[in-house]
Amino acid sequence: MNLAFIPSPSTGVIDLGPIPLRGYAFCIIIGVFVAVWFGNRRWIARGGSAGTVADIAVWAVPFGLVGGRLYHVITDYELYFGDGQNWVDAFKVWEGGLGIWGAISLGAVGAWIGCRRRGIPLPAWADALAPGIAFAQAIGRWGNWFNQELYGRKTDLPWGLKISEAPNRVAGIYHPTFLYESLWCVGVAMLVIWADRRFRLGHGRAFALYVAAYCTGRAWIEYMRVDEAHHVLGLRLNVWTAIIVFALAVTYLVVSAKVRPGREEIVEPRAADEDGDADAGTGAGTDAEPDAKADGTTDATKADLVKADATEADRADEPVVTDAADEPETDGAARTAGTS
Protein backbone atom coordinates (compact mmCIF):
# COMPACT_ATOMS: atom_id res chain seq x y z
CA MET A 1 0.00 0.00 0.00
CA ASN A 2 1.34 3.42 -0.95
CA LEU A 3 1.46 5.79 2.00
CA ALA A 4 2.52 8.74 -0.17
CA PHE A 5 1.90 9.60 -3.79
CA ILE A 6 1.34 12.50 -6.16
CA PRO A 7 -2.39 13.03 -6.69
CA SER A 8 -3.81 13.74 -10.13
CA PRO A 9 -6.34 16.53 -10.65
CA SER A 10 -9.92 15.40 -10.80
CA THR A 11 -10.45 17.46 -13.93
CA GLY A 12 -8.26 19.15 -16.51
CA VAL A 13 -10.74 21.98 -17.15
CA ILE A 14 -11.68 24.97 -15.01
CA ASP A 15 -14.78 26.84 -16.17
CA LEU A 16 -14.45 30.62 -15.89
CA GLY A 17 -18.07 31.40 -16.62
CA PRO A 18 -18.70 30.52 -20.26
CA ILE A 19 -14.94 30.17 -20.93
CA PRO A 20 -13.31 26.78 -20.24
CA LEU A 21 -9.71 27.08 -19.09
CA ARG A 22 -7.94 23.84 -19.99
CA GLY A 23 -4.89 22.95 -17.97
CA TYR A 24 -3.01 21.47 -20.93
CA ALA A 25 -3.49 24.55 -23.10
CA PHE A 26 -2.67 26.86 -20.18
CA CYS A 27 0.67 25.12 -19.60
CA ILE A 28 1.57 25.34 -23.29
CA ILE A 29 0.73 29.06 -23.41
CA ILE A 30 2.73 29.84 -20.26
CA GLY A 31 5.65 27.87 -21.66
CA VAL A 32 5.63 29.87 -24.90
CA PHE A 33 5.63 33.18 -23.00
CA VAL A 34 8.54 32.06 -20.82
CA ALA A 35 10.55 30.93 -23.86
CA VAL A 36 10.00 34.23 -25.68
CA TRP A 37 10.71 36.34 -22.57
CA PHE A 38 13.91 34.51 -21.69
CA GLY A 39 15.02 34.32 -25.30
CA ASN A 40 14.51 38.07 -25.68
CA ARG A 41 16.80 38.74 -22.72
CA ARG A 42 19.53 36.57 -24.19
CA TRP A 43 19.10 38.12 -27.63
CA ILE A 44 19.51 41.65 -26.27
CA ALA A 45 22.58 40.55 -24.29
CA ARG A 46 24.15 39.36 -27.54
CA GLY A 47 23.57 42.70 -29.25
CA GLY A 48 20.14 42.19 -30.80
CA SER A 49 17.12 44.46 -30.66
CA ALA A 50 14.30 44.09 -28.16
CA GLY A 51 11.24 42.51 -29.75
CA THR A 52 13.07 40.59 -32.47
CA VAL A 53 12.58 37.24 -30.71
CA ALA A 54 8.86 37.87 -30.37
CA ASP A 55 8.54 38.93 -34.01
CA ILE A 56 10.12 35.69 -35.19
CA ALA A 57 8.13 33.65 -32.65
CA VAL A 58 4.97 34.86 -34.39
CA TRP A 59 6.12 32.62 -37.25
CA ALA A 60 7.75 29.83 -35.26
CA VAL A 61 4.98 29.11 -32.72
CA PRO A 62 2.10 28.41 -35.16
CA PHE A 63 4.38 26.28 -37.33
CA GLY A 64 5.53 24.45 -34.21
CA LEU A 65 1.99 23.72 -33.03
CA VAL A 66 1.03 22.35 -36.42
CA GLY A 67 4.22 20.29 -36.63
CA GLY A 68 3.79 18.89 -33.13
CA ARG A 69 0.21 17.88 -33.81
CA LEU A 70 1.07 16.34 -37.18
CA TYR A 71 3.81 14.20 -35.65
CA HIS A 72 1.45 12.94 -32.95
CA VAL A 73 -1.40 12.19 -35.35
CA ILE A 74 0.88 10.43 -37.85
CA THR A 75 2.64 8.27 -35.25
CA ASP A 76 -0.63 7.47 -33.41
CA TYR A 77 -2.96 7.48 -36.40
CA GLU A 78 -5.03 4.57 -35.03
CA LEU A 79 -6.37 6.89 -32.31
CA TYR A 80 -8.06 9.03 -34.93
CA PHE A 81 -8.50 6.95 -38.07
CA GLY A 82 -9.00 3.46 -36.62
CA ASP A 83 -12.26 1.57 -36.34
CA GLY A 84 -14.79 3.42 -34.26
CA GLN A 85 -12.65 6.58 -34.05
CA ASN A 86 -13.64 10.07 -35.08
CA TRP A 87 -11.07 11.79 -37.32
CA VAL A 88 -12.31 15.20 -36.14
CA ASP A 89 -10.59 14.51 -32.82
CA ALA A 90 -7.27 14.97 -34.60
CA PHE A 91 -7.89 18.73 -34.46
CA LYS A 92 -8.59 18.81 -30.70
CA VAL A 93 -5.15 19.93 -29.63
CA TRP A 94 -6.38 20.97 -26.18
CA GLU A 95 -7.02 17.31 -25.31
CA GLY A 96 -3.29 16.58 -25.55
CA GLY A 97 -1.00 15.18 -28.17
CA LEU A 98 1.92 17.32 -29.35
CA GLY A 99 5.12 15.62 -30.50
CA ILE A 100 8.19 17.67 -29.62
CA TRP A 101 10.04 16.28 -32.65
CA GLY A 102 7.48 17.68 -35.06
CA ALA A 103 7.13 20.91 -33.08
CA ILE A 104 10.86 21.68 -33.25
CA SER A 105 11.21 20.59 -36.88
CA LEU A 106 8.33 22.58 -38.36
CA GLY A 107 8.84 25.38 -35.84
CA ALA A 108 12.35 25.76 -37.24
CA VAL A 109 10.83 26.30 -40.69
CA GLY A 110 8.67 29.09 -39.34
CA ALA A 111 11.67 30.59 -37.52
CA TRP A 112 13.70 30.46 -40.73
CA ILE A 113 11.01 32.46 -42.53
CA GLY A 114 10.93 35.03 -39.74
CA CYS A 115 14.72 35.32 -39.65
CA ARG A 116 14.92 35.87 -43.40
CA ARG A 117 12.37 38.64 -43.15
CA ARG A 118 14.47 40.34 -40.45
CA GLY A 119 17.80 39.63 -42.13
CA ILE A 120 19.34 37.75 -39.21
CA PRO A 121 21.00 34.30 -39.04
CA LEU A 122 18.76 31.48 -37.83
CA PRO A 123 21.54 29.74 -35.82
CA ALA A 124 22.14 32.86 -33.71
CA TRP A 125 18.43 33.19 -32.96
CA ALA A 126 18.19 29.48 -32.09
CA ASP A 127 21.13 29.82 -29.69
CA ALA A 128 19.40 32.65 -27.87
CA LEU A 129 16.15 30.72 -27.60
CA ALA A 130 17.56 27.26 -26.70
CA PRO A 131 17.37 27.36 -22.87
CA GLY A 132 13.99 29.10 -23.07
CA ILE A 133 12.63 26.22 -25.15
CA ALA A 134 13.82 23.78 -22.49
CA PHE A 135 12.08 25.82 -19.78
CA ALA A 136 8.93 25.87 -21.93
CA GLN A 137 9.02 22.08 -22.22
CA ALA A 138 9.41 21.79 -18.45
CA ILE A 139 6.26 23.86 -17.97
CA GLY A 140 4.36 22.23 -20.82
CA ARG A 141 4.86 18.72 -19.38
CA TRP A 142 2.58 19.64 -16.50
CA GLY A 143 -0.21 19.72 -19.04
CA ASN A 144 0.16 15.93 -19.16
CA TRP A 145 -0.47 15.88 -15.42
CA PHE A 146 -3.81 17.65 -15.92
CA ASN A 147 -4.77 15.10 -18.59
CA GLN A 148 -3.45 12.09 -16.59
CA GLU A 149 -1.29 10.88 -19.45
CA LEU A 150 2.31 9.93 -20.27
CA TYR A 151 3.04 8.03 -17.07
CA GLY A 152 5.39 5.10 -16.57
CA ARG A 153 5.26 1.65 -15.05
CA LYS A 154 3.64 0.91 -11.69
CA THR A 155 5.72 1.80 -8.65
CA ASP A 156 5.69 1.78 -4.84
CA LEU A 157 7.88 4.89 -4.58
CA PRO A 158 6.50 7.74 -2.45
CA TRP A 159 6.52 10.08 -5.45
CA GLY A 160 4.41 7.76 -7.57
CA LEU A 161 1.57 9.32 -9.56
CA LYS A 162 -1.98 8.25 -8.76
CA ILE A 163 -4.03 7.66 -11.92
CA SER A 164 -7.81 7.31 -11.80
CA GLU A 165 -9.91 4.85 -13.77
CA ALA A 166 -10.94 5.93 -17.29
CA PRO A 167 -11.81 4.28 -20.64
CA ASN A 168 -8.18 4.37 -21.83
CA ARG A 169 -6.33 3.83 -18.55
CA VAL A 170 -6.23 1.60 -15.47
CA ALA A 171 -6.24 3.06 -11.98
CA GLY A 172 -3.03 2.71 -9.99
CA ILE A 173 0.23 4.33 -8.84
CA TYR A 174 2.71 4.88 -11.68
CA HIS A 175 6.07 6.51 -12.31
CA PRO A 176 5.43 10.24 -12.99
CA THR A 177 7.43 10.33 -16.22
CA PHE A 178 5.97 13.76 -16.98
CA LEU A 179 7.67 15.02 -13.80
CA TYR A 180 10.94 13.28 -14.65
CA GLU A 181 11.01 14.96 -18.05
CA SER A 182 10.03 18.33 -16.60
CA LEU A 183 12.93 18.24 -14.13
CA TRP A 184 15.26 16.97 -16.84
CA CYS A 185 14.35 19.91 -19.08
CA VAL A 186 15.14 22.36 -16.28
CA GLY A 187 18.54 20.70 -15.96
CA VAL A 188 19.06 20.94 -19.73
CA ALA A 189 18.29 24.66 -19.67
CA MET A 190 20.77 25.26 -16.86
CA LEU A 191 23.41 23.21 -18.70
CA VAL A 192 23.01 25.27 -21.88
CA ILE A 193 23.21 28.55 -19.94
CA TRP A 194 26.39 27.44 -18.15
CA ALA A 195 28.06 26.05 -21.28
CA ASP A 196 27.18 29.15 -23.30
CA ARG A 197 28.82 31.40 -20.71
CA ARG A 198 31.80 29.12 -20.23
CA PHE A 199 32.59 28.32 -23.87
CA ARG A 200 30.85 31.21 -25.72
CA LEU A 201 28.87 28.86 -27.96
CA GLY A 202 27.86 30.30 -31.31
CA HIS A 203 26.63 29.43 -34.79
CA GLY A 204 23.87 27.15 -33.50
CA ARG A 205 25.99 25.13 -31.05
CA ALA A 206 24.00 26.18 -27.97
CA PHE A 207 20.86 24.92 -29.67
CA ALA A 208 22.61 21.69 -30.70
CA LEU A 209 23.69 21.14 -27.09
CA TYR A 210 20.09 21.58 -25.96
CA VAL A 211 18.92 19.02 -28.52
CA ALA A 212 21.59 16.47 -27.59
CA ALA A 213 20.99 16.85 -23.85
CA TYR A 214 17.23 16.62 -24.22
CA CYS A 215 17.47 13.48 -26.37
CA THR A 216 19.65 11.81 -23.74
CA GLY A 217 16.95 12.21 -21.10
CA ARG A 218 14.06 11.52 -23.43
CA ALA A 219 15.49 8.13 -24.39
CA TRP A 220 15.50 6.68 -20.86
CA ILE A 221 12.27 8.39 -19.82
CA GLU A 222 10.52 7.10 -22.94
CA TYR A 223 11.72 3.60 -22.09
CA MET A 224 9.76 3.78 -18.81
CA ARG A 225 6.42 4.69 -20.37
CA VAL A 226 3.63 2.13 -20.72
CA ASP A 227 1.21 3.90 -23.04
CA GLU A 228 0.62 2.40 -26.47
CA ALA A 229 3.33 3.15 -29.04
CA HIS A 230 4.80 1.74 -32.22
CA HIS A 231 7.91 -0.40 -31.77
CA VAL A 232 10.85 -0.90 -34.12
CA LEU A 233 13.31 -3.72 -33.35
CA GLY A 234 11.96 -3.93 -29.84
CA LEU A 235 12.28 -0.22 -29.03
CA ARG A 236 9.62 2.45 -28.97
CA LEU A 237 9.59 4.72 -32.01
CA ASN A 238 10.41 7.80 -29.94
CA VAL A 239 13.47 6.06 -28.48
CA TRP A 240 14.83 5.55 -31.99
CA THR A 241 13.98 9.15 -32.84
CA ALA A 242 15.88 10.36 -29.78
CA ILE A 243 18.93 8.27 -30.70
CA ILE A 244 19.02 9.51 -34.30
CA VAL A 245 18.46 13.17 -33.39
CA PHE A 246 21.10 12.91 -30.64
CA ALA A 247 23.65 11.64 -33.17
CA LEU A 248 22.82 14.47 -35.57
CA ALA A 249 23.12 17.11 -32.84
CA VAL A 250 26.50 15.83 -31.65
CA THR A 251 27.75 15.67 -35.24
CA TYR A 252 26.73 19.29 -35.77
CA LEU A 253 28.48 20.32 -32.55
CA VAL A 254 31.77 18.75 -33.64
CA VAL A 255 31.71 19.84 -37.28
CA SER A 256 30.49 23.37 -36.54
CA ALA A 257 33.22 23.93 -33.96
CA LYS A 258 35.85 23.10 -36.57
CA VAL A 259 34.31 24.93 -39.52
CA ARG A 260 33.03 28.05 -37.71
CA PRO A 261 34.75 28.40 -34.33
CA GLY A 262 33.87 31.17 -31.92
CA ARG A 263 30.69 33.19 -31.72
CA GLU A 264 29.03 35.71 -34.03
CA GLU A 265 30.18 39.26 -33.34
CA ILE A 266 27.01 40.74 -34.86
CA VAL A 267 23.72 38.84 -34.57
CA GLU A 268 21.42 41.55 -35.93
CA PRO A 269 22.96 43.89 -38.55
CA ARG A 270 20.05 46.32 -38.33
CA ALA A 271 20.60 46.81 -34.59
CA ALA A 272 24.35 47.30 -35.13
CA ASP A 273 23.69 49.93 -37.81
CA GLU A 274 21.28 51.80 -35.55
CA ASP A 275 23.81 51.82 -32.71
CA GLY A 276 26.49 53.12 -35.09
CA ASP A 277 24.25 55.93 -36.35
CA ALA A 278 23.38 56.90 -32.78
CA ASP A 279 27.06 57.09 -31.81
CA ALA A 280 27.88 59.16 -34.90
CA GLY A 281 25.04 61.57 -34.13
CA THR A 282 26.18 61.99 -30.56
CA GLY A 283 29.75 62.71 -31.68
CA ALA A 284 28.66 65.27 -34.26
CA GLY A 285 26.51 67.09 -31.73
CA THR A 286 29.38 67.25 -29.27
CA ASP A 287 31.82 68.67 -31.85
CA ALA A 288 29.37 71.31 -33.03
CA GLU A 289 28.85 72.76 -29.59
CA PRO A 290 31.71 74.83 -28.04
CA ASP A 291 32.88 73.56 -24.67
CA ALA A 292 31.99 75.92 -21.86
CA LYS A 293 34.77 76.48 -19.32
CA ALA A 294 34.54 76.99 -15.64
CA ASP A 295 34.96 80.79 -15.98
CA GLY A 296 31.97 81.05 -18.33
CA THR A 297 33.98 81.46 -21.52
CA THR A 298 34.24 79.14 -24.50
CA ASP A 299 37.14 78.00 -26.62
CA ALA A 300 36.10 80.43 -29.37
CA THR A 301 35.97 83.35 -26.94
CA LYS A 302 39.37 82.57 -25.50
CA ALA A 303 40.85 82.33 -28.96
CA ASP A 304 39.62 85.86 -29.70
CA LEU A 305 41.14 87.11 -26.47
CA VAL A 306 44.50 85.53 -27.25
CA LYS A 307 44.46 87.07 -30.73
CA ALA A 308 43.74 90.51 -29.30
CA ASP A 309 46.59 90.19 -26.79
CA ALA A 310 48.99 89.22 -29.57
CA THR A 311 48.00 92.28 -31.59
CA GLU A 312 48.67 94.58 -28.63
CA ALA A 313 52.08 92.96 -28.12
CA ASP A 314 53.03 93.48 -31.76
CA ARG A 315 52.17 97.13 -31.48
CA ALA A 316 54.30 97.50 -28.37
CA ASP A 317 57.33 96.05 -30.19
CA GLU A 318 57.18 98.53 -33.12
CA PRO A 319 60.03 101.21 -33.14
CA VAL A 320 58.97 104.79 -32.35
CA VAL A 321 60.10 107.35 -34.95
CA THR A 322 60.62 110.95 -33.65
CA ASP A 323 61.71 114.20 -35.23
CA ALA A 324 65.31 115.45 -34.72
CA ALA A 325 64.03 118.70 -33.24
CA ASP A 326 62.47 116.84 -30.43
CA GLU A 327 65.78 115.13 -29.36
CA PRO A 328 67.36 116.61 -26.20
CA GLU A 329 70.70 118.51 -26.30
CA THR A 330 73.84 116.52 -25.49
CA ASP A 331 77.43 117.61 -24.68
CA GLY A 332 79.92 118.26 -27.49
CA ALA A 333 82.00 115.14 -26.86
CA ALA A 334 79.01 112.99 -27.39
CA ARG A 335 78.19 114.77 -30.68
CA THR A 336 81.80 114.47 -31.87
CA ALA A 337 81.92 110.75 -31.08
CA GLY A 338 78.74 110.24 -33.00
CA THR A 339 80.14 111.79 -36.21
CA SER A 340 83.65 110.42 -36.29
Short mmCIF file of N, CA and C in Angstrom, two decimals, residues 48-154:
data_model
loop_
_atom_site.label_atom_id
_atom_site.label_comp_id
_atom_site.label_asym_id
_atom_site.label_seq_id
_atom_site.Cartn_x
_atom_site.Cartn_y
_atom_site.Cartn_z
N GLY A 48 21.33 42.07 -29.97
CA GLY A 48 20.14 42.19 -30.80
C GLY A 48 19.17 43.23 -30.28
N SER A 49 18.13 43.47 -31.04
CA SER A 49 17.12 44.46 -30.66
C SER A 49 16.00 43.81 -29.86
N ALA A 50 15.44 44.57 -28.93
CA ALA A 50 14.30 44.09 -28.16
C ALA A 50 13.11 43.89 -29.09
N GLY A 51 12.42 42.79 -28.93
CA GLY A 51 11.24 42.51 -29.75
C GLY A 51 11.50 41.62 -30.94
N THR A 52 12.77 41.43 -31.31
CA THR A 52 13.07 40.59 -32.47
C THR A 52 12.67 39.14 -32.22
N VAL A 53 12.94 38.63 -31.04
CA VAL A 53 12.58 37.24 -30.71
C VAL A 53 11.08 37.04 -30.81
N ALA A 54 10.32 37.99 -30.30
CA ALA A 54 8.86 37.87 -30.37
C ALA A 54 8.36 37.94 -31.80
N ASP A 55 8.96 38.81 -32.60
CA ASP A 55 8.54 38.93 -34.01
C ASP A 55 8.74 37.62 -34.76
N ILE A 56 9.86 36.96 -34.51
CA ILE A 56 10.12 35.69 -35.19
C ILE A 56 9.27 34.57 -34.59
N ALA A 57 8.98 34.66 -33.29
CA ALA A 57 8.13 33.65 -32.65
C ALA A 57 6.72 33.65 -33.23
N VAL A 58 6.29 34.80 -33.74
CA VAL A 58 4.97 34.86 -34.39
C VAL A 58 4.91 33.87 -35.55
N TRP A 59 6.05 33.62 -36.18
CA TRP A 59 6.12 32.62 -37.25
C TRP A 59 6.39 31.23 -36.70
N ALA A 60 7.29 31.14 -35.74
CA ALA A 60 7.75 29.83 -35.26
C ALA A 60 6.67 29.09 -34.47
N VAL A 61 5.94 29.78 -33.61
CA VAL A 61 4.98 29.11 -32.72
C VAL A 61 3.84 28.43 -33.50
N PRO A 62 3.15 29.11 -34.42
CA PRO A 62 2.10 28.41 -35.16
C PRO A 62 2.63 27.22 -35.96
N PHE A 63 3.78 27.40 -36.60
CA PHE A 63 4.38 26.28 -37.33
C PHE A 63 4.69 25.14 -36.37
N GLY A 64 5.20 25.47 -35.19
CA GLY A 64 5.53 24.45 -34.21
C GLY A 64 4.31 23.69 -33.72
N LEU A 65 3.22 24.39 -33.47
CA LEU A 65 1.99 23.72 -33.03
C LEU A 65 1.47 22.76 -34.09
N VAL A 66 1.48 23.22 -35.33
CA VAL A 66 1.03 22.35 -36.42
C VAL A 66 1.95 21.14 -36.56
N GLY A 67 3.27 21.38 -36.50
CA GLY A 67 4.22 20.29 -36.63
C GLY A 67 4.10 19.28 -35.50
N GLY A 68 3.93 19.78 -34.28
CA GLY A 68 3.79 18.89 -33.13
C GLY A 68 2.54 18.03 -33.22
N ARG A 69 1.46 18.64 -33.69
CA ARG A 69 0.21 17.88 -33.81
C ARG A 69 0.31 16.86 -34.95
N LEU A 70 0.92 17.26 -36.05
CA LEU A 70 1.07 16.34 -37.18
C LEU A 70 1.89 15.12 -36.79
N TYR A 71 2.97 15.33 -36.07
CA TYR A 71 3.81 14.20 -35.65
C TYR A 71 3.00 13.24 -34.78
N HIS A 72 2.25 13.79 -33.85
CA HIS A 72 1.45 12.94 -32.95
C HIS A 72 0.39 12.17 -33.72
N VAL A 73 -0.32 12.85 -34.61
CA VAL A 73 -1.40 12.19 -35.35
C VAL A 73 -0.84 11.11 -36.28
N ILE A 74 0.29 11.40 -36.92
CA ILE A 74 0.88 10.43 -37.85
C ILE A 74 1.40 9.20 -37.11
N THR A 75 2.06 9.41 -35.98
CA THR A 75 2.64 8.27 -35.25
C THR A 75 1.61 7.52 -34.42
N ASP A 76 0.46 8.14 -34.14
CA ASP A 76 -0.63 7.47 -33.41
C ASP A 76 -1.93 7.58 -34.21
N TYR A 77 -1.82 7.30 -35.49
CA TYR A 77 -2.96 7.48 -36.40
C TYR A 77 -4.15 6.64 -36.01
N GLU A 78 -3.92 5.46 -35.37
CA GLU A 78 -5.03 4.57 -35.03
C GLU A 78 -5.99 5.19 -34.01
N LEU A 79 -5.50 6.21 -33.28
CA LEU A 79 -6.37 6.89 -32.31
C LEU A 79 -7.40 7.78 -32.99
N TYR A 80 -7.18 8.10 -34.24
CA TYR A 80 -8.06 9.03 -34.93
C TYR A 80 -8.67 8.46 -36.21
N PHE A 81 -8.02 7.49 -36.80
CA PHE A 81 -8.50 6.95 -38.07
C PHE A 81 -8.77 5.44 -38.00
N GLY A 82 -8.70 4.88 -36.78
CA GLY A 82 -9.00 3.46 -36.62
C GLY A 82 -10.49 3.20 -36.57
N ASP A 83 -10.84 1.95 -36.42
CA ASP A 83 -12.26 1.57 -36.34
C ASP A 83 -12.90 2.19 -35.11
N GLY A 84 -14.04 2.81 -35.35
CA GLY A 84 -14.79 3.42 -34.26
C GLY A 84 -14.25 4.75 -33.78
N GLN A 85 -13.24 5.29 -34.43
CA GLN A 85 -12.65 6.58 -34.05
C GLN A 85 -13.21 7.70 -34.91
N ASN A 86 -13.15 8.89 -34.37
CA ASN A 86 -13.64 10.07 -35.08
C ASN A 86 -12.44 10.92 -35.51
N TRP A 87 -12.24 11.07 -36.82
CA TRP A 87 -11.07 11.79 -37.32
C TRP A 87 -11.07 13.26 -36.93
N VAL A 88 -12.24 13.79 -36.57
CA VAL A 88 -12.31 15.20 -36.14
C VAL A 88 -11.50 15.42 -34.87
N ASP A 89 -11.35 14.37 -34.07
CA ASP A 89 -10.59 14.51 -32.82
C ASP A 89 -9.13 14.85 -33.07
N ALA A 90 -8.66 14.64 -34.29
CA ALA A 90 -7.27 14.97 -34.60
C ALA A 90 -7.01 16.46 -34.48
N PHE A 91 -8.05 17.27 -34.55
CA PHE A 91 -7.89 18.73 -34.46
C PHE A 91 -8.05 19.24 -33.02
N LYS A 92 -8.37 18.38 -32.08
CA LYS A 92 -8.59 18.81 -30.70
C LYS A 92 -7.26 18.81 -29.95
N VAL A 93 -6.48 19.83 -30.23
CA VAL A 93 -5.15 19.93 -29.63
C VAL A 93 -5.23 20.06 -28.12
N TRP A 94 -6.27 20.71 -27.60
CA TRP A 94 -6.38 20.97 -26.18
C TRP A 94 -6.55 19.68 -25.37
N GLU A 95 -6.88 18.58 -26.02
CA GLU A 95 -7.02 17.31 -25.31
C GLU A 95 -5.69 16.59 -25.17
N GLY A 96 -4.62 17.19 -25.67
CA GLY A 96 -3.29 16.58 -25.55
C GLY A 96 -2.84 15.96 -26.86
N GLY A 97 -1.55 15.81 -26.98
CA GLY A 97 -1.00 15.18 -28.17
C GLY A 97 -0.20 16.12 -29.04
N LEU A 98 0.99 16.50 -28.57
CA LEU A 98 1.92 17.32 -29.35
C LEU A 98 3.29 16.64 -29.30
N GLY A 99 3.80 16.26 -30.44
CA GLY A 99 5.12 15.62 -30.50
C GLY A 99 6.21 16.66 -30.59
N ILE A 100 7.15 16.65 -29.64
CA ILE A 100 8.19 17.67 -29.62
C ILE A 100 9.06 17.60 -30.88
N TRP A 101 9.22 16.41 -31.44
CA TRP A 101 10.04 16.28 -32.65
C TRP A 101 9.44 17.07 -33.81
N GLY A 102 8.14 16.94 -34.00
CA GLY A 102 7.48 17.68 -35.06
C GLY A 102 7.40 19.16 -34.76
N ALA A 103 7.23 19.50 -33.47
CA ALA A 103 7.13 20.91 -33.08
C ALA A 103 8.44 21.65 -33.37
N ILE A 104 9.57 21.04 -33.01
CA ILE A 104 10.86 21.68 -33.25
C ILE A 104 11.18 21.73 -34.74
N SER A 105 10.87 20.66 -35.45
CA SER A 105 11.21 20.59 -36.88
C SER A 105 10.45 21.63 -37.69
N LEU A 106 9.12 21.62 -37.58
CA LEU A 106 8.33 22.58 -38.36
C LEU A 106 8.43 23.98 -37.77
N GLY A 107 8.62 24.07 -36.45
CA GLY A 107 8.84 25.38 -35.84
C GLY A 107 10.09 26.03 -36.37
N ALA A 108 11.12 25.22 -36.67
CA ALA A 108 12.35 25.76 -37.24
C ALA A 108 12.11 26.34 -38.62
N VAL A 109 11.18 25.75 -39.38
CA VAL A 109 10.83 26.30 -40.69
C VAL A 109 10.20 27.68 -40.54
N GLY A 110 9.28 27.79 -39.59
CA GLY A 110 8.67 29.09 -39.34
C GLY A 110 9.69 30.11 -38.86
N ALA A 111 10.62 29.69 -38.00
CA ALA A 111 11.67 30.59 -37.52
C ALA A 111 12.58 31.03 -38.66
N TRP A 112 12.86 30.11 -39.58
CA TRP A 112 13.70 30.46 -40.73
C TRP A 112 13.04 31.54 -41.58
N ILE A 113 11.73 31.43 -41.77
CA ILE A 113 11.01 32.46 -42.53
C ILE A 113 11.10 33.80 -41.81
N GLY A 114 10.86 33.79 -40.50
CA GLY A 114 10.93 35.03 -39.74
C GLY A 114 12.31 35.63 -39.74
N CYS A 115 13.34 34.81 -39.65
CA CYS A 115 14.72 35.32 -39.65
C CYS A 115 15.09 35.93 -41.00
N ARG A 116 14.65 35.31 -42.07
CA ARG A 116 14.92 35.87 -43.40
C ARG A 116 14.26 37.22 -43.57
N ARG A 117 13.07 37.37 -43.04
CA ARG A 117 12.37 38.64 -43.15
C ARG A 117 13.09 39.74 -42.36
N ARG A 118 13.76 39.36 -41.26
CA ARG A 118 14.47 40.34 -40.45
C ARG A 118 15.95 40.46 -40.82
N GLY A 119 16.41 39.58 -41.70
CA GLY A 119 17.80 39.63 -42.13
C GLY A 119 18.80 39.22 -41.07
N ILE A 120 18.43 38.22 -40.26
CA ILE A 120 19.34 37.75 -39.21
C ILE A 120 19.59 36.26 -39.38
N PRO A 121 20.70 35.73 -38.88
CA PRO A 121 21.00 34.30 -39.04
C PRO A 121 20.16 33.45 -38.10
N LEU A 122 19.58 32.39 -38.64
CA LEU A 122 18.76 31.48 -37.83
C LEU A 122 19.56 30.83 -36.70
N PRO A 123 20.81 30.37 -36.92
CA PRO A 123 21.54 29.74 -35.82
C PRO A 123 21.71 30.64 -34.60
N ALA A 124 21.96 31.93 -34.83
CA ALA A 124 22.14 32.86 -33.71
C ALA A 124 20.84 32.99 -32.92
N TRP A 125 19.73 33.09 -33.63
CA TRP A 125 18.43 33.19 -32.96
C TRP A 125 18.12 31.92 -32.19
N ALA A 126 18.43 30.77 -32.76
CA ALA A 126 18.19 29.48 -32.09
C ALA A 126 19.03 29.36 -30.83
N ASP A 127 20.28 29.85 -30.88
CA ASP A 127 21.13 29.82 -29.69
C ASP A 127 20.52 30.63 -28.56
N ALA A 128 20.00 31.80 -28.90
CA ALA A 128 19.40 32.65 -27.87
C ALA A 128 18.16 32.01 -27.26
N LEU A 129 17.42 31.28 -28.06
CA LEU A 129 16.15 30.72 -27.60
C LEU A 129 16.29 29.35 -26.94
N ALA A 130 17.41 28.67 -27.12
CA ALA A 130 17.56 27.26 -26.70
C ALA A 130 17.18 26.99 -25.25
N PRO A 131 17.77 27.67 -24.25
CA PRO A 131 17.37 27.36 -22.87
C PRO A 131 15.92 27.72 -22.59
N GLY A 132 15.40 28.75 -23.26
CA GLY A 132 13.99 29.10 -23.07
C GLY A 132 13.06 28.01 -23.56
N ILE A 133 13.43 27.33 -24.65
CA ILE A 133 12.63 26.22 -25.15
C ILE A 133 12.61 25.09 -24.12
N ALA A 134 13.76 24.82 -23.51
CA ALA A 134 13.82 23.78 -22.49
C ALA A 134 12.94 24.12 -21.30
N PHE A 135 12.97 25.39 -20.87
CA PHE A 135 12.08 25.82 -19.78
C PHE A 135 10.61 25.67 -20.19
N ALA A 136 10.31 26.00 -21.44
CA ALA A 136 8.93 25.87 -21.93
C ALA A 136 8.48 24.41 -21.90
N GLN A 137 9.37 23.50 -22.28
CA GLN A 137 9.02 22.08 -22.22
C GLN A 137 8.78 21.63 -20.79
N ALA A 138 9.59 22.14 -19.86
CA ALA A 138 9.41 21.79 -18.45
C ALA A 138 8.03 22.20 -17.95
N ILE A 139 7.59 23.37 -18.38
CA ILE A 139 6.26 23.86 -17.97
C ILE A 139 5.16 23.10 -18.72
N GLY A 140 5.37 22.89 -20.01
CA GLY A 140 4.36 22.23 -20.82
C GLY A 140 4.07 20.81 -20.38
N ARG A 141 5.08 20.10 -19.83
CA ARG A 141 4.86 18.72 -19.38
C ARG A 141 3.82 18.61 -18.28
N TRP A 142 3.60 19.69 -17.54
CA TRP A 142 2.58 19.64 -16.50
C TRP A 142 1.18 19.59 -17.09
N GLY A 143 1.07 19.92 -18.37
CA GLY A 143 -0.21 19.72 -19.04
C GLY A 143 -0.59 18.25 -19.10
N ASN A 144 0.42 17.37 -19.19
CA ASN A 144 0.16 15.93 -19.16
C ASN A 144 -0.37 15.49 -17.80
N TRP A 145 0.05 16.18 -16.75
CA TRP A 145 -0.47 15.88 -15.42
C TRP A 145 -1.97 16.19 -15.34
N PHE A 146 -2.38 17.31 -15.92
CA PHE A 146 -3.81 17.65 -15.92
C PHE A 146 -4.62 16.60 -16.69
N ASN A 147 -4.04 16.07 -17.76
CA ASN A 147 -4.77 15.10 -18.59
C ASN A 147 -4.56 13.65 -18.13
N GLN A 148 -3.76 13.43 -17.09
CA GLN A 148 -3.45 12.09 -16.59
C GLN A 148 -2.95 11.19 -17.73
N GLU A 149 -1.84 11.62 -18.32
CA GLU A 149 -1.29 10.88 -19.45
C GLU A 149 0.23 10.87 -19.38
N LEU A 150 0.85 10.04 -20.19
CA LEU A 150 2.31 9.93 -20.27
C LEU A 150 2.94 9.58 -18.93
N TYR A 151 2.45 8.52 -18.31
CA TYR A 151 3.04 8.03 -17.07
C TYR A 151 3.78 6.73 -17.36
N GLY A 152 4.55 6.28 -16.38
CA GLY A 152 5.39 5.10 -16.57
C GLY A 152 4.81 3.84 -15.97
N ARG A 153 5.71 2.92 -15.63
CA ARG A 153 5.26 1.65 -15.05
C ARG A 153 4.79 1.85 -13.62
N LYS A 154 4.12 0.83 -13.07
CA LYS A 154 3.64 0.91 -11.69
C LYS A 154 4.83 0.94 -10.73
#
